[in-house]
Short mmCIF file of C-alpha atoms and ligand atoms in Angstrom, two decimals:
data_model
loop_
_atom_site.label_atom_id
_atom_site.label_comp_id
_atom_site.label_asym_id
_atom_site.label_seq_id
_atom_site.Cartn_x
_atom_site.Cartn_y
_atom_site.Cartn_z
CA UNK A 1 143.91 91.91 -105.64
CA UNK A 2 147.35 92.18 -107.23
CA UNK A 3 150.58 93.47 -105.67
CA UNK A 4 153.92 93.98 -107.35
CA UNK A 5 157.07 93.89 -105.25
CA UNK A 6 160.03 95.61 -106.91
CA UNK A 7 163.70 94.83 -106.41
CA UNK A 8 165.80 97.46 -104.68
CA UNK A 9 163.76 97.68 -101.49
CA UNK A 10 165.59 96.86 -98.31
CA UNK A 11 163.82 95.60 -95.18
CA UNK A 12 165.06 96.09 -91.63
CA UNK A 13 164.56 97.98 -88.37
CA UNK A 14 162.12 97.51 -85.48
CA UNK A 15 158.63 96.08 -85.70
CA UNK A 16 155.66 94.60 -83.89
CA UNK A 17 153.41 92.03 -85.52
CA UNK A 18 149.72 91.20 -84.93
CA UNK A 19 148.84 88.80 -82.13
CA UNK A 20 149.52 85.08 -82.43
CA UNK A 21 146.78 83.29 -84.32
CA UNK A 22 147.31 79.87 -82.70
CA UNK A 23 147.28 81.34 -79.22
CA UNK A 24 144.30 83.61 -79.95
CA UNK A 25 142.13 80.67 -81.09
CA UNK A 26 142.92 78.76 -77.92
CA UNK A 27 142.46 81.65 -75.49
CA UNK A 28 139.14 82.60 -77.07
CA UNK A 29 137.95 79.01 -76.72
CA UNK A 30 139.19 78.87 -73.13
CA UNK A 31 137.48 82.19 -72.30
CA UNK A 32 134.16 81.06 -73.81
CA UNK A 33 134.28 77.77 -71.86
CA UNK A 34 135.62 79.23 -68.58
CA UNK A 35 133.54 79.61 -65.47
CA UNK A 36 133.92 83.32 -64.79
CA UNK A 37 135.13 86.46 -66.51
CA UNK A 38 138.07 86.69 -68.89
CA UNK A 39 139.84 89.59 -70.52
CA UNK A 40 142.03 89.04 -73.57
CA UNK A 41 143.96 91.87 -75.16
CA UNK A 42 146.08 91.84 -78.28
CA UNK A 43 143.76 89.62 -80.31
CA UNK A 44 144.71 89.86 -83.99
CA UNK A 45 142.02 90.94 -86.45
CA UNK A 46 143.13 87.95 -88.55
CA UNK A 47 140.20 86.45 -90.48
CA UNK A 48 140.85 83.00 -88.95
CA UNK A 49 140.60 84.34 -85.42
CA UNK A 50 137.43 86.20 -86.31
CA UNK A 51 136.04 82.85 -87.51
CA UNK A 52 136.74 81.34 -84.09
CA UNK A 53 135.04 84.27 -82.32
CA UNK A 54 132.01 83.98 -84.61
CA UNK A 55 131.71 80.21 -84.13
CA UNK A 56 132.01 80.59 -80.35
CA UNK A 57 129.36 83.31 -80.44
CA UNK A 58 127.04 80.69 -81.97
CA UNK A 59 127.30 78.44 -78.90
CA UNK A 60 128.03 80.87 -76.04
CA UNK A 61 125.63 82.23 -73.42
CA UNK A 62 123.96 85.42 -74.65
CA UNK A 63 126.19 88.01 -72.97
CA UNK A 64 129.44 86.41 -74.13
CA UNK A 65 127.91 85.73 -77.55
CA UNK A 66 127.17 89.43 -78.04
CA UNK A 67 130.76 90.40 -77.15
CA UNK A 68 132.26 87.76 -79.44
CA UNK A 69 129.92 88.56 -82.30
CA UNK A 70 130.66 92.29 -82.04
CA UNK A 71 134.41 91.72 -81.99
CA UNK A 72 134.27 89.27 -84.93
CA UNK A 73 132.18 91.67 -86.99
CA UNK A 74 134.33 94.70 -86.29
CA UNK A 75 137.63 94.15 -84.50
CA UNK A 76 139.02 97.56 -83.49
CA UNK A 77 141.38 98.95 -86.10
CA UNK A 78 145.06 98.92 -85.12
CA UNK A 79 145.73 101.98 -83.05
CA UNK A 80 142.27 102.24 -81.51
CA UNK A 81 142.46 101.96 -77.77
CA UNK A 82 146.12 100.93 -77.64
CA UNK A 83 148.83 103.54 -77.32
CA UNK A 84 151.21 101.25 -75.51
CA UNK A 85 153.90 101.05 -78.15
CA UNK A 86 156.43 103.33 -79.68
CA UNK A 87 157.89 100.63 -81.90
CA UNK A 88 157.18 100.78 -85.58
CA UNK A 89 154.54 98.34 -86.79
CA UNK A 90 151.17 97.45 -85.52
CA UNK A 91 149.75 98.44 -82.16
CA UNK A 92 147.25 95.90 -80.89
CA UNK A 93 143.55 96.43 -80.13
CA UNK A 94 141.92 96.86 -76.71
CA UNK A 95 140.86 93.93 -74.52
CA UNK A 96 137.83 91.75 -75.20
CA UNK A 97 136.03 91.01 -71.90
CA UNK A 98 133.54 88.20 -71.64
CA UNK A 99 131.75 86.20 -68.97
CA UNK A 100 131.83 82.41 -69.35
CA UNK A 101 129.38 80.05 -67.68
CA UNK A 102 131.60 76.99 -68.03
CA UNK A 103 131.31 74.23 -70.62
CA UNK A 104 127.84 73.46 -69.21
CA UNK A 105 126.75 76.99 -70.09
CA UNK A 106 127.25 76.47 -73.84
CA UNK A 107 124.01 76.35 -75.82
CA UNK A 108 122.93 74.62 -79.05
CA UNK A 109 123.60 76.69 -82.17
CA UNK A 110 120.66 77.88 -84.24
CA UNK A 111 122.60 77.70 -87.52
CA UNK A 112 125.68 76.03 -89.06
CA UNK A 113 128.94 77.06 -87.41
CA UNK A 114 131.02 78.64 -90.19
CA UNK A 115 134.75 78.16 -89.65
CA UNK A 116 135.68 80.03 -92.85
CA UNK A 117 139.25 79.16 -93.92
CA UNK A 118 140.33 78.04 -90.46
CA UNK A 119 141.24 74.41 -89.81
CA UNK A 120 142.26 75.27 -86.24
CA UNK A 121 138.78 76.65 -85.55
CA UNK A 122 137.04 73.56 -86.88
CA UNK A 123 139.23 70.96 -85.23
CA UNK A 124 139.51 72.62 -81.81
CA UNK A 125 135.83 73.54 -81.62
CA UNK A 126 134.95 69.93 -82.56
CA UNK A 127 136.85 68.92 -79.41
CA UNK A 128 134.78 71.31 -77.28
CA UNK A 129 131.48 70.26 -78.87
CA UNK A 130 132.27 66.56 -78.29
CA UNK A 131 131.31 66.89 -74.63
CA UNK A 132 128.24 69.10 -75.21
CA UNK A 133 124.87 67.34 -75.18
CA UNK A 134 123.57 68.89 -78.38
CA UNK A 135 124.08 68.62 -82.10
CA UNK A 136 125.89 71.05 -84.39
CA UNK A 137 127.27 71.24 -87.88
CA UNK A 138 130.68 72.75 -88.69
CA UNK A 139 131.17 74.10 -92.20
CA UNK A 140 134.00 75.93 -93.98
CA UNK A 141 135.05 77.60 -97.23
CA UNK A 142 136.20 75.72 -100.32
CA UNK A 143 139.77 75.26 -99.08
CA UNK A 144 138.74 74.07 -95.62
CA UNK A 145 136.10 71.77 -97.15
CA UNK A 146 138.92 69.84 -98.83
CA UNK A 147 140.93 69.28 -95.64
CA UNK A 148 141.06 66.00 -93.67
CA UNK A 149 138.81 65.79 -90.60
CA UNK A 150 138.90 62.05 -89.77
CA UNK A 151 142.15 62.64 -87.87
CA UNK A 152 140.12 64.53 -85.28
CA UNK A 153 136.81 62.65 -85.69
CA UNK A 154 138.38 59.25 -84.94
CA UNK A 155 139.64 59.96 -81.40
CA UNK A 156 136.52 61.97 -80.51
CA UNK A 157 134.34 59.03 -81.62
CA UNK A 158 136.49 56.72 -79.51
CA UNK A 159 135.68 58.98 -76.55
CA UNK A 160 131.93 58.56 -77.19
CA UNK A 161 130.91 61.52 -79.36
CA UNK A 162 128.90 60.94 -82.52
CA UNK A 163 130.81 62.57 -85.37
CA UNK A 164 130.04 62.42 -89.07
CA UNK A 165 132.38 63.82 -91.67
CA UNK A 166 131.60 64.20 -95.37
CA UNK A 167 133.88 61.59 -96.94
CA UNK A 168 136.45 62.51 -94.34
CA UNK A 169 136.03 66.28 -94.89
CA UNK A 170 133.79 69.11 -93.73
CA UNK A 171 130.92 69.64 -93.20
CA UNK A 172 131.32 67.84 -89.86
CA UNK A 173 128.30 66.98 -87.71
CA UNK A 174 128.95 66.63 -84.00
CA UNK A 175 126.53 65.25 -81.41
CA UNK A 176 128.31 65.38 -78.13
CA UNK A 177 127.52 63.93 -74.73
CA UNK A 178 129.07 61.97 -71.95
CA UNK A 179 132.68 61.13 -72.87
CA UNK A 180 135.19 58.63 -71.52
CA UNK A 181 138.90 59.35 -71.39
CA UNK A 182 141.12 57.56 -73.92
CA UNK A 183 144.78 57.04 -74.67
CA UNK A 184 145.13 58.38 -78.19
CA UNK A 185 148.23 57.56 -80.17
CA UNK A 186 148.30 60.08 -83.02
CA UNK A 187 149.70 58.92 -86.36
CA UNK A 188 150.15 62.44 -87.76
CA UNK A 189 151.96 65.18 -85.86
CA UNK A 190 149.17 67.76 -85.40
CA UNK A 191 148.74 70.28 -82.61
CA UNK A 192 145.15 70.72 -83.73
CA UNK A 193 144.33 67.05 -83.17
CA UNK A 194 146.20 67.01 -79.85
CA UNK A 195 144.36 70.14 -78.70
CA UNK A 196 140.93 68.86 -79.76
CA UNK A 197 141.40 65.65 -77.78
CA UNK A 198 142.72 67.51 -74.73
CA UNK A 199 139.80 69.97 -74.80
CA UNK A 200 137.39 67.02 -75.03
CA UNK A 201 139.30 65.31 -72.22
CA UNK A 202 138.55 68.19 -69.85
CA UNK A 203 134.88 67.18 -70.05
CA UNK A 204 135.39 63.38 -70.09
CA UNK A 205 135.29 60.78 -67.31
CA UNK A 206 138.76 59.62 -66.39
CA UNK A 207 142.14 60.41 -67.83
CA UNK A 208 142.77 61.37 -71.47
CA UNK A 209 146.18 61.25 -73.05
CA UNK A 210 147.59 62.03 -76.47
CA UNK A 211 150.88 60.66 -77.68
CA UNK A 212 152.36 62.38 -80.71
CA UNK A 213 154.81 60.89 -83.21
CA UNK A 214 156.83 64.14 -82.99
CA UNK A 215 156.29 67.06 -80.62
CA UNK A 216 154.11 69.89 -81.88
CA UNK A 217 153.26 73.37 -80.58
CA UNK A 218 152.17 73.23 -76.95
CA UNK A 219 149.95 76.31 -76.44
CA UNK A 220 146.92 74.33 -75.26
CA UNK A 221 148.71 72.38 -72.55
CA UNK A 222 150.63 75.47 -71.40
CA UNK A 223 147.44 77.50 -70.97
CA UNK A 224 145.62 74.65 -69.22
CA UNK A 225 148.50 74.04 -66.82
CA UNK A 226 148.59 77.76 -66.08
CA UNK A 227 144.85 77.73 -65.31
CA UNK A 228 145.39 74.98 -62.76
CA UNK A 229 144.22 72.00 -64.82
CA UNK A 230 145.73 68.61 -63.96
CA UNK A 231 147.97 68.33 -67.02
CA UNK A 232 150.98 66.08 -67.21
CA UNK A 233 153.49 66.76 -69.96
CA UNK A 234 156.02 64.00 -70.61
CA UNK A 235 158.19 64.02 -73.71
CA UNK A 236 155.73 63.29 -76.55
CA UNK A 237 152.69 62.53 -74.35
CA UNK A 238 150.24 64.93 -72.70
CA UNK A 239 147.66 63.70 -70.17
CA UNK A 240 144.73 65.65 -68.81
CA UNK A 241 142.04 64.94 -66.22
CA UNK A 242 138.50 66.36 -66.05
CA UNK A 243 138.61 70.02 -65.08
CA UNK A 244 136.55 73.17 -65.28
CA UNK A 245 138.91 76.10 -65.64
CA UNK A 246 138.27 79.61 -64.32
CA UNK A 247 138.45 82.87 -66.29
CA UNK A 248 141.75 84.65 -66.88
CA UNK A 249 143.38 87.87 -68.05
CA UNK A 250 146.13 87.81 -70.64
CA UNK A 251 147.66 89.71 -73.57
CA UNK A 252 148.25 87.75 -76.78
CA UNK A 253 151.92 88.03 -77.82
CA UNK A 254 152.92 88.82 -81.41
CA UNK A 255 152.80 85.93 -83.86
CA UNK A 256 156.24 84.49 -84.51
CA UNK A 257 154.90 82.82 -87.67
CA UNK A 258 153.96 86.27 -89.00
CA UNK A 259 157.32 87.64 -87.85
CA UNK A 260 158.97 84.88 -89.90
CA UNK A 261 158.03 86.66 -93.14
CA UNK A 262 159.61 89.91 -91.98
CA UNK A 263 162.72 88.12 -90.70
CA UNK A 264 163.11 86.38 -94.04
CA UNK A 265 162.66 89.68 -95.88
CA UNK A 266 165.35 91.29 -93.71
CA UNK A 267 167.67 88.30 -94.22
CA UNK A 268 167.32 88.74 -97.99
CA UNK A 269 168.10 92.44 -97.56
CA UNK A 270 171.11 91.60 -95.39
CA UNK A 271 169.80 93.92 -92.67
CA UNK A 272 169.12 93.59 -88.94
CA UNK A 273 165.54 93.35 -87.64
CA UNK A 274 164.11 93.35 -84.10
CA UNK A 275 160.61 92.04 -83.49
CA UNK A 276 159.19 93.33 -80.21
CA UNK A 277 156.56 91.84 -77.94
CA UNK A 278 156.52 88.54 -79.80
CA UNK A 279 155.82 84.99 -78.63
CA UNK A 280 159.03 83.11 -77.84
CA UNK A 281 157.59 79.65 -77.20
CA UNK A 282 160.33 77.15 -78.20
CA UNK A 283 157.73 74.96 -79.94
CA UNK A 284 157.29 77.87 -82.37
CA UNK A 285 160.74 79.42 -82.72
CA UNK A 286 162.52 76.51 -84.36
CA UNK A 287 162.77 78.49 -87.58
CA UNK A 288 165.50 80.49 -85.86
CA UNK A 289 167.63 77.34 -85.65
CA UNK A 290 167.24 76.87 -89.39
CA UNK A 291 168.02 80.54 -90.08
CA UNK A 292 171.21 80.12 -88.00
CA UNK A 293 172.23 77.16 -90.14
CA UNK A 294 171.64 79.28 -93.23
CA UNK A 295 174.01 81.95 -91.89
CA UNK A 296 171.75 84.36 -89.96
CA UNK A 297 172.51 85.18 -86.34
CA UNK A 298 169.47 85.48 -84.06
CA UNK A 299 168.81 86.15 -80.38
CA UNK A 300 165.69 85.83 -78.23
CA UNK A 301 165.23 87.66 -74.95
CA UNK A 302 162.21 86.71 -72.88
CA UNK A 303 160.89 89.56 -70.75
CA UNK A 304 157.58 88.21 -69.39
CA UNK A 305 155.04 85.40 -69.51
CA UNK A 306 151.36 85.52 -70.51
CA UNK A 307 149.26 82.53 -69.48
CA UNK A 308 152.37 80.36 -69.52
CA UNK A 309 153.66 81.75 -72.85
CA UNK A 310 157.12 83.36 -72.94
CA UNK A 311 157.08 86.79 -74.60
CA UNK A 312 160.00 89.02 -75.54
CA UNK A 313 162.11 90.44 -78.30
CA UNK A 314 163.53 88.55 -81.20
CA UNK A 315 166.64 90.05 -82.78
CA UNK A 316 168.22 89.13 -86.04
CA UNK A 317 171.62 90.49 -87.09
CA UNK A 318 172.42 91.65 -90.60
CA UNK A 319 173.88 88.86 -92.73
CA UNK A 320 175.94 88.49 -95.85
CA UNK A 321 174.41 85.77 -98.01
CA UNK A 322 172.59 82.56 -97.15
CA UNK A 323 173.66 78.92 -97.33
CA UNK A 324 171.41 75.96 -98.10
CA UNK A 325 170.65 73.45 -95.35
CA UNK A 326 168.71 70.28 -94.56
CA UNK A 327 165.54 70.38 -92.46
CA UNK A 328 164.89 66.97 -90.89
CA UNK A 329 161.49 65.25 -90.59
CA UNK A 330 161.50 65.62 -86.78
CA UNK A 331 162.05 69.37 -87.09
CA UNK A 332 159.30 69.91 -89.60
CA UNK A 333 156.26 70.01 -87.26
CA UNK A 334 158.04 72.74 -85.29
CA UNK A 335 158.19 75.00 -88.33
CA UNK A 336 155.37 73.60 -90.44
CA UNK A 337 153.90 77.05 -91.19
CA UNK A 338 157.31 78.53 -92.00
CA UNK A 339 158.23 76.12 -94.81
CA UNK A 340 156.88 78.30 -97.66
CA UNK A 341 158.95 81.31 -96.60
CA UNK A 342 162.02 79.24 -95.69
CA UNK A 343 161.80 77.63 -99.14
CA UNK A 344 161.84 81.10 -100.74
CA UNK A 345 164.94 81.96 -98.70
CA UNK A 346 166.47 78.66 -99.79
CA UNK A 347 165.83 79.62 -103.42
CA UNK A 348 168.15 82.60 -102.86
CA UNK A 349 170.80 80.63 -100.92
CA UNK A 350 174.00 79.14 -102.24
CA UNK A 351 173.60 75.38 -102.55
CA UNK A 352 170.48 73.23 -102.28
CA UNK A 353 168.11 72.89 -99.31
CA UNK A 354 166.08 69.76 -98.53
CA UNK A 355 162.94 69.69 -96.39
CA UNK A 356 162.49 66.03 -95.42
CA UNK A 357 159.16 64.32 -94.72
CA UNK A 358 156.97 67.29 -95.64
CA UNK A 359 153.80 65.34 -96.61
CA UNK A 360 151.61 67.34 -94.18
CA UNK A 361 152.16 70.42 -96.35
CA UNK A 362 149.87 68.82 -98.93
CA UNK A 363 146.84 69.23 -96.64
CA UNK A 364 147.27 72.82 -95.50
CA UNK A 365 145.21 75.77 -96.79
CA UNK A 366 146.51 74.71 -100.23
CA UNK A 367 148.90 71.99 -101.37
CA UNK A 368 151.96 73.87 -100.20
CA UNK A 369 154.36 71.11 -101.21
CA UNK A 370 153.48 71.28 -104.90
CA UNK A 371 152.57 74.98 -104.66
CA UNK A 372 155.93 76.15 -103.31
CA UNK A 373 157.89 74.09 -105.86
CA UNK A 374 155.76 75.45 -108.71
CA UNK A 375 156.01 79.06 -107.48
CA UNK A 376 159.81 78.90 -107.24
CA UNK A 377 159.91 77.52 -110.78
CA UNK A 378 157.68 80.33 -112.01
CA UNK A 379 159.99 82.93 -110.46
CA UNK A 380 163.00 81.51 -112.29
CA UNK A 381 164.40 79.18 -109.62
CA UNK A 382 164.56 75.42 -109.34
CA UNK A 383 162.61 73.28 -106.87
CA UNK A 384 161.07 69.81 -106.99
CA UNK A 385 159.00 67.46 -104.90
CA UNK A 386 160.86 64.19 -104.36
CA UNK A 387 158.45 61.75 -102.68
CA UNK A 388 157.51 63.62 -99.50
CA UNK A 389 160.58 65.86 -99.62
CA UNK A 390 160.87 69.35 -101.01
CA UNK A 391 164.19 70.08 -102.67
CA UNK A 392 165.05 73.70 -103.46
CA UNK A 393 167.96 74.38 -105.80
CA UNK A 394 169.26 77.76 -104.61
CA UNK A 395 171.12 80.29 -106.71
CA UNK A 396 168.56 83.13 -106.82
CA UNK A 397 165.28 84.12 -108.47
CA UNK A 398 164.70 86.35 -111.46
CA UNK A 399 161.09 87.39 -110.71
CA UNK A 400 157.83 86.93 -112.60
CA UNK A 401 154.17 86.41 -111.78
CA UNK A 402 152.57 83.88 -109.45
CA UNK A 403 149.26 83.33 -107.70
CA UNK A 404 148.76 82.91 -103.96
CA UNK A 405 146.04 80.37 -104.72
CA UNK A 406 143.97 81.74 -101.85
CA UNK A 407 146.63 80.70 -99.31
CA UNK A 408 147.78 83.41 -96.88
CA UNK A 409 151.24 82.01 -96.30
CA UNK A 410 151.85 81.51 -100.02
CA UNK A 411 150.86 85.14 -100.65
CA UNK A 412 153.33 86.43 -98.06
CA UNK A 413 156.11 84.00 -99.08
CA UNK A 414 155.86 85.27 -102.68
CA UNK A 415 156.16 88.88 -101.52
CA UNK A 416 159.26 88.02 -99.51
CA UNK A 417 160.82 86.05 -102.39
CA UNK A 418 160.71 89.25 -104.44
CA UNK A 419 163.13 91.03 -102.12
CA UNK A 420 166.12 89.07 -103.32
CA UNK A 421 164.96 88.70 -106.94
CA UNK A 422 166.59 90.47 -109.88
CA UNK A 423 163.21 91.54 -111.35
CA UNK A 424 159.77 92.43 -109.94
CA UNK A 425 157.38 89.79 -108.63
CA UNK A 426 153.67 90.16 -109.33
CA UNK A 427 151.44 88.39 -106.82
CA UNK A 428 147.85 87.60 -107.61
CA UNK A 429 145.64 87.31 -104.52
CA UNK A 430 147.79 89.21 -101.98
CA UNK A 431 144.67 89.91 -99.87
CA UNK A 432 144.85 86.29 -98.62
CA UNK A 433 147.48 87.59 -96.15
CA UNK A 434 144.60 88.96 -94.04
CA UNK A 435 143.83 85.41 -92.89
CA UNK A 436 146.74 85.58 -90.43
CA UNK A 437 148.56 88.90 -90.89
CA UNK A 438 146.25 91.85 -91.52
CA UNK A 439 148.33 94.84 -92.59
CA UNK A 440 151.15 92.67 -93.99
CA UNK A 441 151.77 94.82 -97.09
CA UNK A 442 151.64 98.02 -95.04
CA UNK A 443 154.11 96.62 -92.49
CA UNK A 444 156.54 95.29 -95.12
CA UNK A 445 156.43 98.64 -96.94
CA UNK A 446 157.00 100.57 -93.70
CA UNK A 447 160.11 98.46 -93.15
CA UNK A 448 161.51 99.42 -96.54
CA UNK A 449 160.04 97.12 -99.24
CA UNK A 450 158.91 98.69 -102.55
CA UNK A 451 155.38 97.46 -103.16
CA UNK A 452 152.67 98.72 -105.51
CA UNK A 453 149.06 97.61 -105.11
C1 S3P B 1 148.05 74.96 -85.73
C2 S3P B 1 148.67 73.77 -86.00
C3 S3P B 1 149.26 73.44 -87.30
C4 S3P B 1 149.50 74.68 -88.13
C5 S3P B 1 148.33 75.61 -88.13
C6 S3P B 1 147.99 76.05 -86.72
C7 S3P B 1 147.46 75.17 -84.40
O1 S3P B 1 148.36 72.59 -88.01
O2 S3P B 1 149.83 74.34 -89.45
O3 S3P B 1 148.60 76.76 -88.91
O4 S3P B 1 147.13 76.32 -84.06
O5 S3P B 1 147.30 74.18 -83.69
P1 S3P B 1 148.36 71.00 -87.77
O6 S3P B 1 147.97 70.75 -86.37
O7 S3P B 1 147.36 70.45 -88.75
O8 S3P B 1 149.76 70.58 -88.11
#
């Protein structure tokens, strides 16, 4: 599907965004493996989260499986069952209630577990399956089938699971069983790897720890600590002991990574934007620090917590032009999903911007390092890959046509880039946005963008 974004639109105001994808994956996994009932509201109808629900349905006890399957097949449309908001944007769906029978209650799947486009689904579920005494096979779409899986297979093997990848990629076969705790020193900063090992560690004998080269998002350890698990968080190391968690009730906050696209669009329009009911976890809001350095004032006000996650309002003031900056290698894992949209902002800034040590972007849903540089070039800007760095020239974009390449964040970044461009931007494959932000085009239009589909 094609979308054309025309210059002249101006984005700003008040908005809510769909629930956080990272958090939703984890809470669904925790609900399916809990002993007792759970109720999760605010789950986004994002395709990736539906993949997690479907995969969990394949291994859950029958009652929970039916609930998960029904939700994955037909998540309630925005507005159904939720009248709790008066803010513009997307209301969230009603709660999903399911009864877990603990990790021991999981059952062998009768078919391949299809993770779709979702690396988080595959890697985190592999961690759960590692301690289950049955075999299963995890498969994914073309993009996921090209992504590295040894990073998660290696520590799970060390713990005692039998894992086979296909030349390091999906499909991944897992035969789980009795696990022993390990001390894993991760060589790549990845919250997915950390989470997989921690989830496996809950069902292992002895202590399991993961040390990261750089800190990454901490949703898994926050939720576990909140559920009473013996979790120790020290600087770059997280340690967990065997634990069976109970059920819980929580509302998924809005996804700050989805909000990032709207914030960037407003920054290019020079207007103020408030995002309500959004996750404010510091391991996810680092993009605000970078926006500040580029000349945008922001403010976060936390109003409540959900399963250990701070939730509140994120306000961005109107700004008058953007300045280029440097994003260091230690910062990168804290805004890894925001690089495509920050790079588009950088293309409109005065002066160059450098993203240092961005190699991990090569193994996302597409090669975002090369993809972002090429897209900026196609829209009349200048950007290049210098070793593992991305260097964006600044100075503005003229518009043109570019493809999302099946990557949700590339699709949305291209739409945002158009807001500051002097001519229209035609995006091929805009529907990819549904992977994380269903209703993206509708929301951006409601905030003032001029988009034709
Ligand atoms: C995620 C972690 C990140 C991120 C992805 C979601 C998560 O991936 O890019 O979109 O939910 O844990 P890596 O762990 O591979 O960096």
